[in-house]
Coordinates of C-alpha atoms in Angstrom, one line a residue:
M1 CA 51.4 86.5 9.5
A2 CA 51.7 84.4 6.4
C3 CA 50.2 81.4 8.2
H4 CA 47.4 83.5 9.5
L5 CA 46.6 84.6 6.0
V6 CA 46.8 81.1 4.7
R7 CA 44.3 79.9 7.5
R8 CA 42.0 82.8 6.9
E9 CA 42.0 82.4 3.1
S10 CA 41.5 78.6 3.4
L11 CA 38.7 78.7 6.0
G12 CA 36.0 79.2 3.4
P13 CA 37.0 76.4 1.1
C14 CA 37.7 74.0 4.1
G15 CA 34.2 74.7 5.5
L16 CA 32.8 74.0 2.1
L17 CA 34.8 70.8 1.9
V18 CA 33.6 69.7 5.3
G19 CA 30.0 70.4 4.4
L20 CA 30.3 68.4 1.2
G21 CA 31.9 65.5 3.1
L22 CA 29.1 65.5 5.6
A23 CA 26.6 65.7 2.8
G24 CA 28.2 62.7 1.1
L25 CA 28.3 60.8 4.3
V26 CA 24.6 61.5 5.0
L27 CA 23.6 60.6 1.5
A28 CA 25.6 57.4 1.6
T29 CA 24.2 56.5 5.0
G30 CA 20.7 57.3 3.8
A31 CA 21.1 54.6 1.2
R32 CA 21.1 52.0 4.0
A33 CA 17.8 52.9 5.5
H34 CA 14.7 54.8 4.7
E35 CA 11.3 55.7 6.2
G36 CA 12.4 54.8 9.7
H37 CA 13.0 51.1 9.2
D38 CA 15.8 48.8 8.0
H39 CA 15.9 45.9 5.5
G40 CA 15.8 42.7 7.6
A41 CA 15.4 39.2 6.3
P42 CA 12.9 39.1 3.5
A43 CA 9.6 37.3 4.2
T44 CA 9.2 33.8 2.8
P45 CA 7.3 34.2 -0.5
Q46 CA 4.1 32.3 -1.0
V47 CA 5.0 29.8 -3.6
T48 CA 2.0 27.6 -3.4
T49 CA -1.2 29.2 -4.7
L50 CA -4.5 27.9 -6.0
A51 CA -5.8 28.8 -9.4
P52 CA -9.2 30.4 -9.7
R53 CA -11.8 27.7 -9.3
A54 CA -15.6 27.1 -9.0
E55 CA -17.3 24.3 -7.1
A56 CA -20.7 22.8 -7.9
V57 CA -22.4 20.0 -5.9
S58 CA -25.6 18.0 -6.2
A59 CA -26.9 14.9 -4.7
D60 CA -25.2 12.8 -7.4
F61 CA -22.2 14.7 -8.6
E62 CA -19.4 17.0 -7.4
L63 CA -17.7 19.2 -9.9
V64 CA -14.6 21.5 -9.6
A65 CA -13.8 23.9 -12.5
V66 CA -10.2 25.2 -12.5
L67 CA -9.2 28.1 -14.6
R68 CA -5.7 28.1 -16.2
D69 CA -4.5 29.8 -19.4
G70 CA -8.0 30.6 -20.6
T71 CA -9.2 27.0 -20.2
L72 CA -11.5 25.5 -17.6
T73 CA -10.5 22.0 -16.5
L74 CA -13.5 20.2 -15.1
H75 CA -13.1 17.4 -12.5
L76 CA -16.3 15.4 -12.1
D77 CA -16.7 12.9 -9.3
R78 CA -19.6 11.1 -7.7
F79 CA -20.8 12.8 -4.5
A80 CA -21.1 9.7 -2.4
D81 CA -17.8 7.9 -2.9
N82 CA -15.6 10.5 -4.7
A83 CA -15.0 8.2 -7.6
P84 CA -14.2 9.9 -11.0
V85 CA -17.1 9.8 -13.5
D86 CA -15.9 8.7 -16.8
G87 CA -17.7 8.9 -20.1
A88 CA -20.1 11.7 -19.0
T89 CA -21.4 14.5 -21.2
I90 CA -21.0 18.0 -19.8
E91 CA -22.6 21.2 -21.3
M92 CA -21.5 24.5 -19.8
D93 CA -23.8 27.5 -19.9
T94 CA -21.8 30.8 -19.8
P95 CA -22.7 34.4 -20.3
E96 CA -21.5 33.9 -23.9
G97 CA -23.5 30.8 -24.6
S98 CA -23.4 27.0 -24.2
Q99 CA -20.2 25.0 -24.8
A100 CA -19.5 21.3 -24.7
A101 CA -16.6 19.9 -22.6
K102 CA -14.1 17.5 -24.1
P103 CA -12.9 14.5 -22.0
V104 CA -9.1 14.3 -21.6
A105 CA -8.8 11.7 -18.8
P106 CA -11.1 9.6 -16.6
G107 CA -13.3 12.1 -14.8
T108 CA -11.4 15.1 -16.3
Y109 CA -12.8 17.4 -19.0
V110 CA -11.7 20.7 -20.6
V111 CA -13.7 23.6 -22.1
P112 CA -12.5 27.0 -23.5
A113 CA -13.3 29.9 -21.3
P114 CA -12.6 33.2 -23.1
F115 CA -15.0 35.1 -20.9
A116 CA -12.7 34.4 -17.9
A117 CA -10.3 37.0 -19.3
R118 CA -12.4 39.7 -17.6
P119 CA -12.0 40.0 -13.8
G120 CA -15.0 39.5 -11.6
A121 CA -17.6 36.9 -10.8
H122 CA -18.9 34.6 -13.6
D123 CA -22.0 32.5 -13.0
L124 CA -21.8 29.1 -14.6
A125 CA -24.2 26.2 -15.0
F126 CA -23.2 22.6 -15.9
T127 CA -25.6 20.0 -17.4
V128 CA -24.1 16.6 -16.6
T129 CA -25.3 13.4 -18.3
A130 CA -23.8 10.2 -17.0
G131 CA -25.7 7.1 -18.1
D132 CA -29.3 7.4 -17.0
T133 CA -28.5 10.3 -14.6
V134 CA -29.0 13.9 -15.7
D135 CA -28.2 16.7 -13.3
V136 CA -27.7 20.5 -13.4
L137 CA -25.0 22.0 -11.3
A138 CA -24.4 25.7 -10.7
G139 CA -21.3 27.5 -9.5
T140 CA -19.6 30.9 -9.6
L141 CA -16.1 31.5 -10.9
T142 CA -14.3 34.5 -9.4
V143 CA -11.4 35.8 -11.4
P144 CA -9.3 38.3 -9.4
A145 CA -8.0 41.5 -11.0
A146 CA -4.4 41.5 -12.2
A147 CA -2.1 43.3 -9.9
A148 CA -0.7 46.5 -11.4
S149 CA 3.0 46.3 -11.9
S150 CA 4.9 49.1 -10.2
D151 CA 8.6 49.9 -10.1
T152 CA 10.0 49.3 -6.7
Q153 CA 13.4 50.2 -5.4
T154 CA 15.4 47.4 -4.0
P155 CA 18.5 47.6 -1.9
A156 CA 21.7 47.8 -3.8
P157 CA 23.7 44.6 -4.1
A158 CA 26.1 43.7 -1.4
A159 CA 29.0 44.5 -3.7
L160 CA 27.8 48.2 -3.9
A161 CA 26.8 48.5 -0.3
Q162 CA 30.2 47.5 1.0
F163 CA 33.7 47.6 -0.2
G164 CA 36.4 45.8 1.7
G165 CA 34.1 45.7 4.8
L166 CA 33.5 49.5 4.8
P167 CA 30.2 51.1 4.0
V168 CA 29.8 53.4 1.1
G169 CA 29.4 56.5 3.3
A170 CA 32.7 56.0 5.0
L171 CA 34.5 55.6 1.7
A172 CA 32.9 58.8 0.4
G173 CA 34.0 60.7 3.5
L174 CA 37.6 59.4 3.1
L175 CA 37.6 60.4 -0.5
I176 CA 36.3 63.9 0.2
G177 CA 38.8 64.3 3.0
F178 CA 41.7 63.4 0.7
L179 CA 40.5 65.8 -1.9
A180 CA 40.2 68.5 0.8
G181 CA 43.8 68.1 1.7
A182 CA 44.8 68.3 -1.9
L183 CA 42.8 71.5 -2.2
V184 CA 44.6 73.1 0.8
M185 CA 48.0 72.1 -0.5
S186 CA 47.3 72.9 -4.1
R187 CA 47.2 76.2 -5.7
R188 CA 44.8 75.0 -8.3
R189 CA 41.8 75.6 -6.0
A190 CA 39.4 76.1 -8.8
G191 CA 40.1 72.7 -10.3
A192 CA 39.8 71.0 -6.9
L193 CA 36.5 72.8 -6.2
L194 CA 35.2 71.6 -9.6
V195 CA 36.1 68.0 -8.7
L196 CA 34.4 68.3 -5.3
G197 CA 31.3 69.8 -6.8
T198 CA 31.1 67.0 -9.4
L199 CA 31.5 64.4 -6.6
G200 CA 28.8 66.0 -4.5
V201 CA 26.4 66.2 -7.4
T202 CA 27.1 62.6 -8.3
L203 CA 26.5 61.4 -4.7
A204 CA 23.4 63.4 -4.5
G205 CA 21.9 62.3 -7.8
A206 CA 23.0 58.7 -7.7
P207 CA 20.1 56.3 -7.0
Q208 CA 20.1 54.8 -3.5
G209 CA 19.5 51.3 -4.9
A210 CA 19.6 49.7 -8.2
R211 CA 16.3 49.5 -9.9
A212 CA 15.4 45.8 -10.1
A213 CA 13.1 44.5 -12.7
D214 CA 9.9 43.1 -11.5
T215 CA 10.4 39.6 -10.2
P216 CA 8.3 37.2 -12.3
K217 CA 5.6 35.5 -10.2
P218 CA 5.9 31.8 -9.8
P219 CA 3.5 29.7 -11.9
V220 CA 0.2 28.9 -10.3
R221 CA 0.4 25.3 -9.0
D222 CA -2.4 23.6 -7.2
A223 CA -0.8 21.7 -4.2
A224 CA -2.2 20.1 -1.1
Q225 CA -1.6 22.1 2.0
R226 CA -2.8 22.2 5.6
L227 CA -4.5 25.4 6.7
P228 CA -3.9 27.1 10.1
D229 CA -7.2 25.9 11.4
G230 CA -6.1 22.3 10.9
S231 CA -8.2 21.5 7.9
V232 CA -6.5 20.2 4.7
I233 CA -6.9 21.5 1.2
V234 CA -6.4 18.7 -1.4
P235 CA -7.0 19.7 -5.0
K236 CA -8.9 17.3 -7.2
P237 CA -5.9 16.2 -9.2
S238 CA -4.1 15.3 -5.9
Q239 CA -7.2 13.4 -4.8
R240 CA -7.0 11.3 -7.9
I241 CA -3.3 10.6 -7.3
L242 CA -3.9 9.7 -3.6
G243 CA -7.0 7.6 -4.5
V244 CA -9.3 9.3 -2.0
R245 CA -12.6 7.6 -1.6
T246 CA -15.5 8.4 0.8
I247 CA -18.8 7.0 2.1
V248 CA -21.8 8.7 3.5
T249 CA -22.2 7.7 7.2
A250 CA -25.4 6.2 8.6
S251 CA -26.3 5.2 12.1
A252 CA -27.7 1.6 12.5
S253 CA -27.9 -1.2 15.0
H254 CA -25.1 -3.9 14.8
V255 CA -24.6 -7.2 16.5
G256 CA -21.9 -7.2 19.1
V257 CA -18.7 -9.0 18.5
V258 CA -15.9 -10.5 20.6
E259 CA -12.2 -10.9 19.5
L260 CA -10.7 -14.4 19.7
P261 CA -7.2 -15.6 18.9
G262 CA -7.2 -18.0 16.0
R263 CA -5.0 -20.1 13.8
V264 CA -5.4 -21.5 10.3
V265 CA -5.5 -25.3 10.1
P266 CA -6.0 -27.7 7.2
D267 CA -9.4 -29.1 6.4
A268 CA -9.4 -32.6 7.9
N269 CA -11.4 -33.9 4.9
A270 CA -8.9 -32.4 2.3
S271 CA -5.5 -33.1 3.8
G272 CA -3.4 -36.2 4.5
L273 CA -0.1 -37.6 5.6
V274 CA 2.1 -39.9 3.5
Q275 CA 3.9 -42.4 5.9
T276 CA 6.0 -45.5 5.6
A277 CA 4.4 -48.7 6.6
V278 CA 7.7 -50.5 6.9
G279 CA 11.2 -49.2 7.5
G280 CA 13.5 -49.0 4.6
R281 CA 15.6 -46.9 2.2
I282 CA 13.7 -44.0 0.4
A283 CA 14.1 -43.8 -3.3
P284 CA 12.6 -41.3 -5.8
P285 CA 9.9 -42.4 -8.4
L286 CA 10.3 -42.1 -12.1
G287 CA 11.0 -38.4 -12.8
G288 CA 12.3 -37.6 -9.3
F289 CA 10.6 -36.3 -6.1
W290 CA 7.7 -33.9 -6.3
P291 CA 8.7 -30.3 -5.3
L292 CA 6.9 -28.3 -2.6
G293 CA 3.8 -26.7 -3.9
A294 CA 3.3 -29.2 -6.6
R295 CA -0.4 -30.3 -7.1
V296 CA -0.9 -34.0 -7.0
A297 CA -3.9 -36.3 -7.5
A298 CA -5.0 -39.0 -5.2
G299 CA -3.1 -42.2 -5.9
D300 CA 0.0 -40.6 -7.4
I301 CA 3.3 -42.3 -6.4
L302 CA 5.5 -39.9 -4.5
A303 CA 8.4 -42.1 -3.4
Y304 CA 9.5 -45.7 -2.9
V305 CA 10.7 -47.4 0.2
H306 CA 13.1 -50.4 -0.2
P307 CA 13.0 -52.5 2.9
P308 CA 16.4 -53.6 4.2
I309 CA 17.2 -57.3 4.4
G310 CA 19.8 -58.7 6.8
A311 CA 22.2 -61.5 6.1
S312 CA 20.3 -64.0 8.3
D313 CA 16.9 -63.0 6.8
L314 CA 18.3 -63.3 3.3
K315 CA 19.5 -66.9 4.1
D316 CA 16.1 -67.8 5.5
L317 CA 14.5 -66.4 2.3
E318 CA 16.8 -68.4 0.2
Q319 CA 16.1 -71.6 2.1
Q320 CA 12.4 -71.0 1.8
G321 CA 12.9 -70.5 -1.9
F322 CA 14.8 -73.8 -2.3
E323 CA 12.1 -75.7 -0.4
L324 CA 9.4 -74.2 -2.6
D325 CA 11.3 -75.0 -5.7
Q326 CA 11.6 -78.7 -4.6
Q327 CA 7.9 -78.9 -3.8
I328 CA 7.0 -77.3 -7.1
A329 CA 9.2 -79.8 -9.0
I330 CA 7.6 -82.8 -7.2
V331 CA 4.0 -81.6 -7.7
K332 CA 4.7 -80.7 -11.3
R333 CA 6.0 -84.2 -12.1
R334 CA 3.0 -85.8 -10.4
Y335 CA 0.7 -83.6 -12.4
E336 CA 2.3 -84.5 -15.6
R337 CA 2.0 -88.2 -14.9
L338 CA -1.6 -87.9 -13.9
S339 CA -2.3 -85.9 -17.0
A340 CA -0.8 -88.7 -19.1
I341 CA -3.1 -91.4 -17.7
Q342 CA -6.3 -89.5 -17.3
N343 CA -8.3 -92.6 -18.2
A344 CA -6.8 -94.6 -15.3
V345 CA -7.2 -92.0 -12.6
T346 CA -10.1 -89.8 -11.5
R347 CA -10.4 -86.2 -12.7
R348 CA -10.5 -85.1 -9.0
E349 CA -6.9 -86.2 -8.5
V350 CA -5.8 -84.3 -11.6
E351 CA -7.5 -81.0 -10.5
E352 CA -6.2 -81.2 -7.0
T353 CA -2.7 -81.7 -8.2
E354 CA -3.0 -78.7 -10.6
I355 CA -4.3 -76.5 -7.8
E356 CA -1.5 -77.5 -5.5
L357 CA 1.0 -76.7 -8.3
K358 CA -0.4 -73.2 -8.9
G359 CA -0.4 -72.4 -5.1
L360 CA 3.3 -73.3 -4.8
Q361 CA 4.2 -71.2 -7.8
T362 CA 2.3 -68.2 -6.3
R363 CA 4.1 -68.6 -3.0
R364 CA 7.4 -68.7 -4.9
A365 CA 6.6 -65.5 -6.9
T366 CA 5.5 -63.7 -3.7
L367 CA 8.7 -64.6 -2.0
E368 CA 10.7 -63.2 -4.9
R369 CA 8.7 -60.0 -4.9
V370 CA 9.3 -59.5 -1.2
Q371 CA 13.0 -59.5 -1.9
R372 CA 12.9 -57.1 -4.8
E373 CA 9.7 -54.9 -4.9
P374 CA 9.8 -51.8 -2.8
E375 CA 6.8 -50.1 -1.0
A376 CA 5.1 -47.3 -3.0
L377 CA 4.2 -44.2 -1.1
R378 CA 1.0 -42.8 -2.7
A379 CA -0.9 -39.5 -2.2
P380 CA -4.0 -40.2 -0.1
V381 CA -5.9 -37.1 -1.2
A382 CA -5.7 -34.5 -4.0
G383 CA -4.0 -31.2 -3.2
V384 CA -0.5 -29.6 -3.0
I385 CA 2.6 -30.9 -1.2
A386 CA 2.9 -28.7 1.9
T387 CA 5.9 -30.4 3.5
S388 CA 8.5 -32.9 2.2
D389 CA 11.2 -34.8 4.0
A390 CA 12.2 -37.1 1.2
V391 CA 15.9 -37.6 0.5
A392 CA 17.2 -40.2 -1.8
G393 CA 19.0 -43.0 0.2
Q394 CA 17.5 -41.9 3.5
M395 CA 16.7 -44.7 6.0
A396 CA 13.2 -44.2 7.3
D397 CA 11.6 -45.9 10.3
P398 CA 8.1 -47.3 10.2
N399 CA 5.3 -44.7 10.4
T400 CA 7.7 -41.9 9.4
V401 CA 5.9 -38.9 7.9
V402 CA 7.5 -38.2 4.5
F403 CA 5.0 -35.9 2.8
R404 CA 2.0 -33.8 3.9
I405 CA -0.7 -32.8 1.4
I406 CA -3.3 -30.2 1.8
D407 CA -5.9 -28.5 -0.4
P408 CA -5.2 -24.7 -0.2
D409 CA -8.8 -24.0 -1.2
R410 CA -10.3 -25.8 1.8
L411 CA -9.0 -24.5 5.1
W412 CA -10.3 -24.2 8.6
V413 CA -9.7 -21.8 11.4
E414 CA -9.4 -22.9 15.0
A415 CA -10.1 -20.3 17.7
L416 CA -10.2 -20.3 21.5
G417 CA -13.4 -19.0 23.2
F418 CA -15.3 -19.1 26.4
S419 CA -18.7 -20.1 25.1
P420 CA -19.7 -22.8 22.7
D421 CA -22.3 -20.5 21.1
V422 CA -19.9 -17.7 20.1
G423 CA -19.8 -17.2 16.4
R424 CA -22.8 -19.4 15.5
S425 CA -24.6 -16.5 13.9
G426 CA -21.5 -15.3 12.0
A427 CA -17.8 -14.6 12.2
S428 CA -14.9 -13.1 10.3
G429 CA -11.1 -13.2 10.6
R430 CA -8.6 -10.3 10.4
L431 CA -5.0 -11.1 9.3
P432 CA -2.0 -9.1 10.6
D433 CA -1.7 -7.4 7.2
G434 CA -5.2 -6.0 7.4
R435 CA -6.9 -8.5 5.0
S436 CA -10.2 -10.1 6.1
V437 CA -11.7 -13.6 5.6
T438 CA -15.2 -14.8 5.9
L439 CA -15.8 -17.7 8.3
A440 CA -18.7 -20.1 8.9
F441 CA -19.2 -21.9 12.3
L442 CA -18.5 -25.7 12.2
G443 CA -18.5 -26.7 15.9
A444 CA -17.1 -26.4 19.3
G445 CA -15.1 -28.8 21.4
M446 CA -16.1 -30.1 24.9
S447 CA -12.6 -30.3 26.4
D448 CA -11.1 -27.2 27.9
R449 CA -7.7 -25.9 26.7
S450 CA -6.4 -23.6 29.4
Q451 CA -9.9 -22.7 30.5
T452 CA -11.0 -22.1 26.9
L453 CA -13.0 -24.1 24.4
P454 CA -11.8 -24.8 20.8
L455 CA -14.0 -23.4 18.1
Q456 CA -13.8 -24.5 14.5
F457 CA -14.7 -22.3 11.5
S458 CA -14.5 -23.0 7.8
V459 CA -13.0 -20.3 5.5
T460 CA -15.7 -19.4 3.0
G461 CA -14.2 -16.3 1.5
G462 CA -10.8 -14.6 1.1
V463 CA -8.8 -17.9 1.2
E464 CA -6.2 -16.6 -1.2
G465 CA -2.8 -16.3 0.4
L466 CA -3.7 -18.2 3.6
R467 CA -1.5 -21.0 4.9
P468 CA -1.8 -23.5 7.7
G469 CA -0.3 -22.3 10.9
Q470 CA -1.0 -18.6 10.2
F471 CA -2.3 -16.6 13.1
L472 CA -5.3 -14.3 12.9
T473 CA -7.9 -12.5 15.0
V474 CA -11.4 -14.0 14.8
L475 CA -14.3 -11.6 15.4
A476 CA -17.3 -13.7 16.3
E477 CA -20.8 -12.3 16.8
A478 CA -21.9 -12.4 20.4
G479 CA -23.6 -10.1 22.9
A480 CA -26.3 -7.5 22.7
P481 CA -26.7 -5.3 19.6
R482 CA -25.0 -1.9 19.6
T483 CA -26.0 1.4 17.8
G484 CA -23.4 3.4 15.9
I485 CA -21.9 4.2 12.6
A486 CA -20.0 1.4 10.8
I487 CA -16.9 2.6 8.8
P488 CA -14.0 0.7 7.3
R489 CA -10.9 0.3 9.4
T490 CA -8.9 2.1 6.8
A491 CA -10.9 5.3 7.5
V492 CA -9.4 5.6 11.1
V493 CA -5.9 7.0 11.6
R494 CA -4.1 7.8 14.8
G495 CA -3.2 11.4 15.7
A496 CA -0.1 12.6 17.4
N497 CA -1.7 12.1 20.8
G498 CA -2.9 8.6 19.9
Q499 CA -6.5 9.7 19.5
A500 CA -8.5 8.0 16.7
I501 CA -9.2 10.4 13.9
V502 CA -11.4 10.4 10.7
Y503 CA -11.3 12.9 7.9
E504 CA -14.7 14.4 6.9
H505 CA -15.0 15.6 3.3
V506 CA -16.7 18.9 4.0
S507 CA -16.4 20.4 0.5
A508 CA -15.0 19.4 -2.8
E509 CA -11.4 20.1 -1.9
R510 CA -11.4 20.5 1.9
F511 CA -11.1 17.9 4.6
V512 CA -11.5 18.3 8.4
A513 CA -10.2 15.9 11.0
R514 CA -12.8 14.6 13.6
D515 CA -11.8 12.9 16.9
V516 CA -13.9 9.8 17.3
R517 CA -14.3 6.9 19.7
T518 CA -14.5 3.5 18.1
E519 CA -15.2 -0.2 19.0
P520 CA -14.4 -3.3 16.9
L521 CA -17.3 -4.5 14.8
D522 CA -15.8 -7.1 12.5
A523 CA -12.7 -7.9 10.5
G524 CA -13.0 -5.0 8.1
R525 CA -15.1 -2.4 10.0
L526 CA -15.1 -0.4 13.2
L527 CA -18.1 1.1 15.0
V528 CA -18.0 4.8 15.7
V529 CA -19.9 5.4 18.9
A530 CA -19.0 9.1 19.5
G531 CA -17.6 12.1 17.7
L532 CA -19.2 11.6 14.2
P533 CA -22.8 12.5 13.3
P534 CA -24.6 10.6 10.5
D535 CA -25.0 11.9 6.9
R536 CA -21.4 13.0 6.7
R537 CA -18.9 12.1 4.0
V538 CA -15.9 10.3 5.6
V539 CA -12.7 9.3 3.8
T540 CA -12.3 5.6 3.6
E541 CA -9.3 5.3 1.3
G542 CA -6.4 7.7 1.4
A543 CA -6.9 8.9 5.0
E544 CA -3.4 8.0 6.0
L545 CA -2.0 10.1 3.1
I546 CA -4.2 13.1 3.9
D547 CA -3.0 12.9 7.5
Q548 CA 0.6 13.3 6.3
I549 CA 0.0 16.6 4.5
R550 CA 1.6 19.6 6.2

């Protein structure tokens, strides 16, 4: 009976406790989701944005005005080649009057824009004076409205959402259950009810997530980026850094060319070999041997060769010397006697004796010089020392090549072709590093070399950095003329599939890739025969860097 009374009297408070527990559980669970969806991984924020800008284009100039912090930065380039225009005068007409731009860098100018504080479209006109060229460019600057700040609820931090791996709702249910047991066992029901009521009100009134302050927006930063359609946006400051240059394409007829393998050789009229005439021991001249790359003049002594003399040869030379000395002594005595009695002998006998004495003395001096004087190796032409095999004390055989001298400013190119007329009208050479040289036809050989004819060209331009023996590709004019668009080789890049691509400059800061078909034209240009219409701006410098933008 007592237990029954206890259960009956406790039913109401227990039901209340259960209801409060369920309410707390529901409230705690509701903090984890709302409006029928859950909080998944947040979307990647857009960190790269473009500041408000206006573009103005004419036949001579291209101008981009970028708004930042109430100031317009004007980037002025030439329309045809995209080169910055320095030293220009720019007057900007605005709804509030005319203002002059101030130069801050080559091709970059700034002008205050207080009118841009108002959202909306602002029509602008720019009067550009660069040298003798005066042009007026018009553009529209659109300033977007500032987004209204609003308080948004964000999910509670992870420390509040979980505690020891349990959700907040489960913890609240356990706490309410504990207090319910305490209520049943305690006689102080009023105090326990007060505690439960306070807990329920607290759970009901607590915010489901901490109010987070508005996250500050990232600063506006113009950055190059590739759009989903494949085009590339490159802001003007980035174009200046990448050195982007363009040309306006034009279709024309060009002479056909053929590619020939070639090799750089010295000019036969400006190169020479230094060889030993007799064998002997090599010795340096006064000051030492000339180093490689040293410039010498014709006739400079490069080395000496001391001929070796064997024991038998030395004895023969000594014997010849003794005989000459005896003859010289006899003739000298006779000359002295004849000179003393000139009145008793004829003048003819005196002169013949004098001539004989001088001849013997000359032979004796020559014999002495052969024993002691070395052979001097002299430079046959002026130029630089290309190769040197000189070592002090080295024994050289006759006709040994000790030095080779060339003139680096006078070089030839020898190519192999199939017709003696190839390249007569013009030719050029392309080196492996992309440099080009201008060639002039000299002549063609008559003897075949592996079913080809040797062709010789002189290097008339771009000789800097060339060296004999260097390989290159000779592009010689031959064949029928071809029609197409000539562009520099640097304008063509290879796509992921190997297709040749050029980038068209469609607007001030937008570039579009075009698939093209090309043929070799000369050392520095390609001929576009399909895929690119005329009168388009094509990137010639910086295309490789634009292609890397993602």
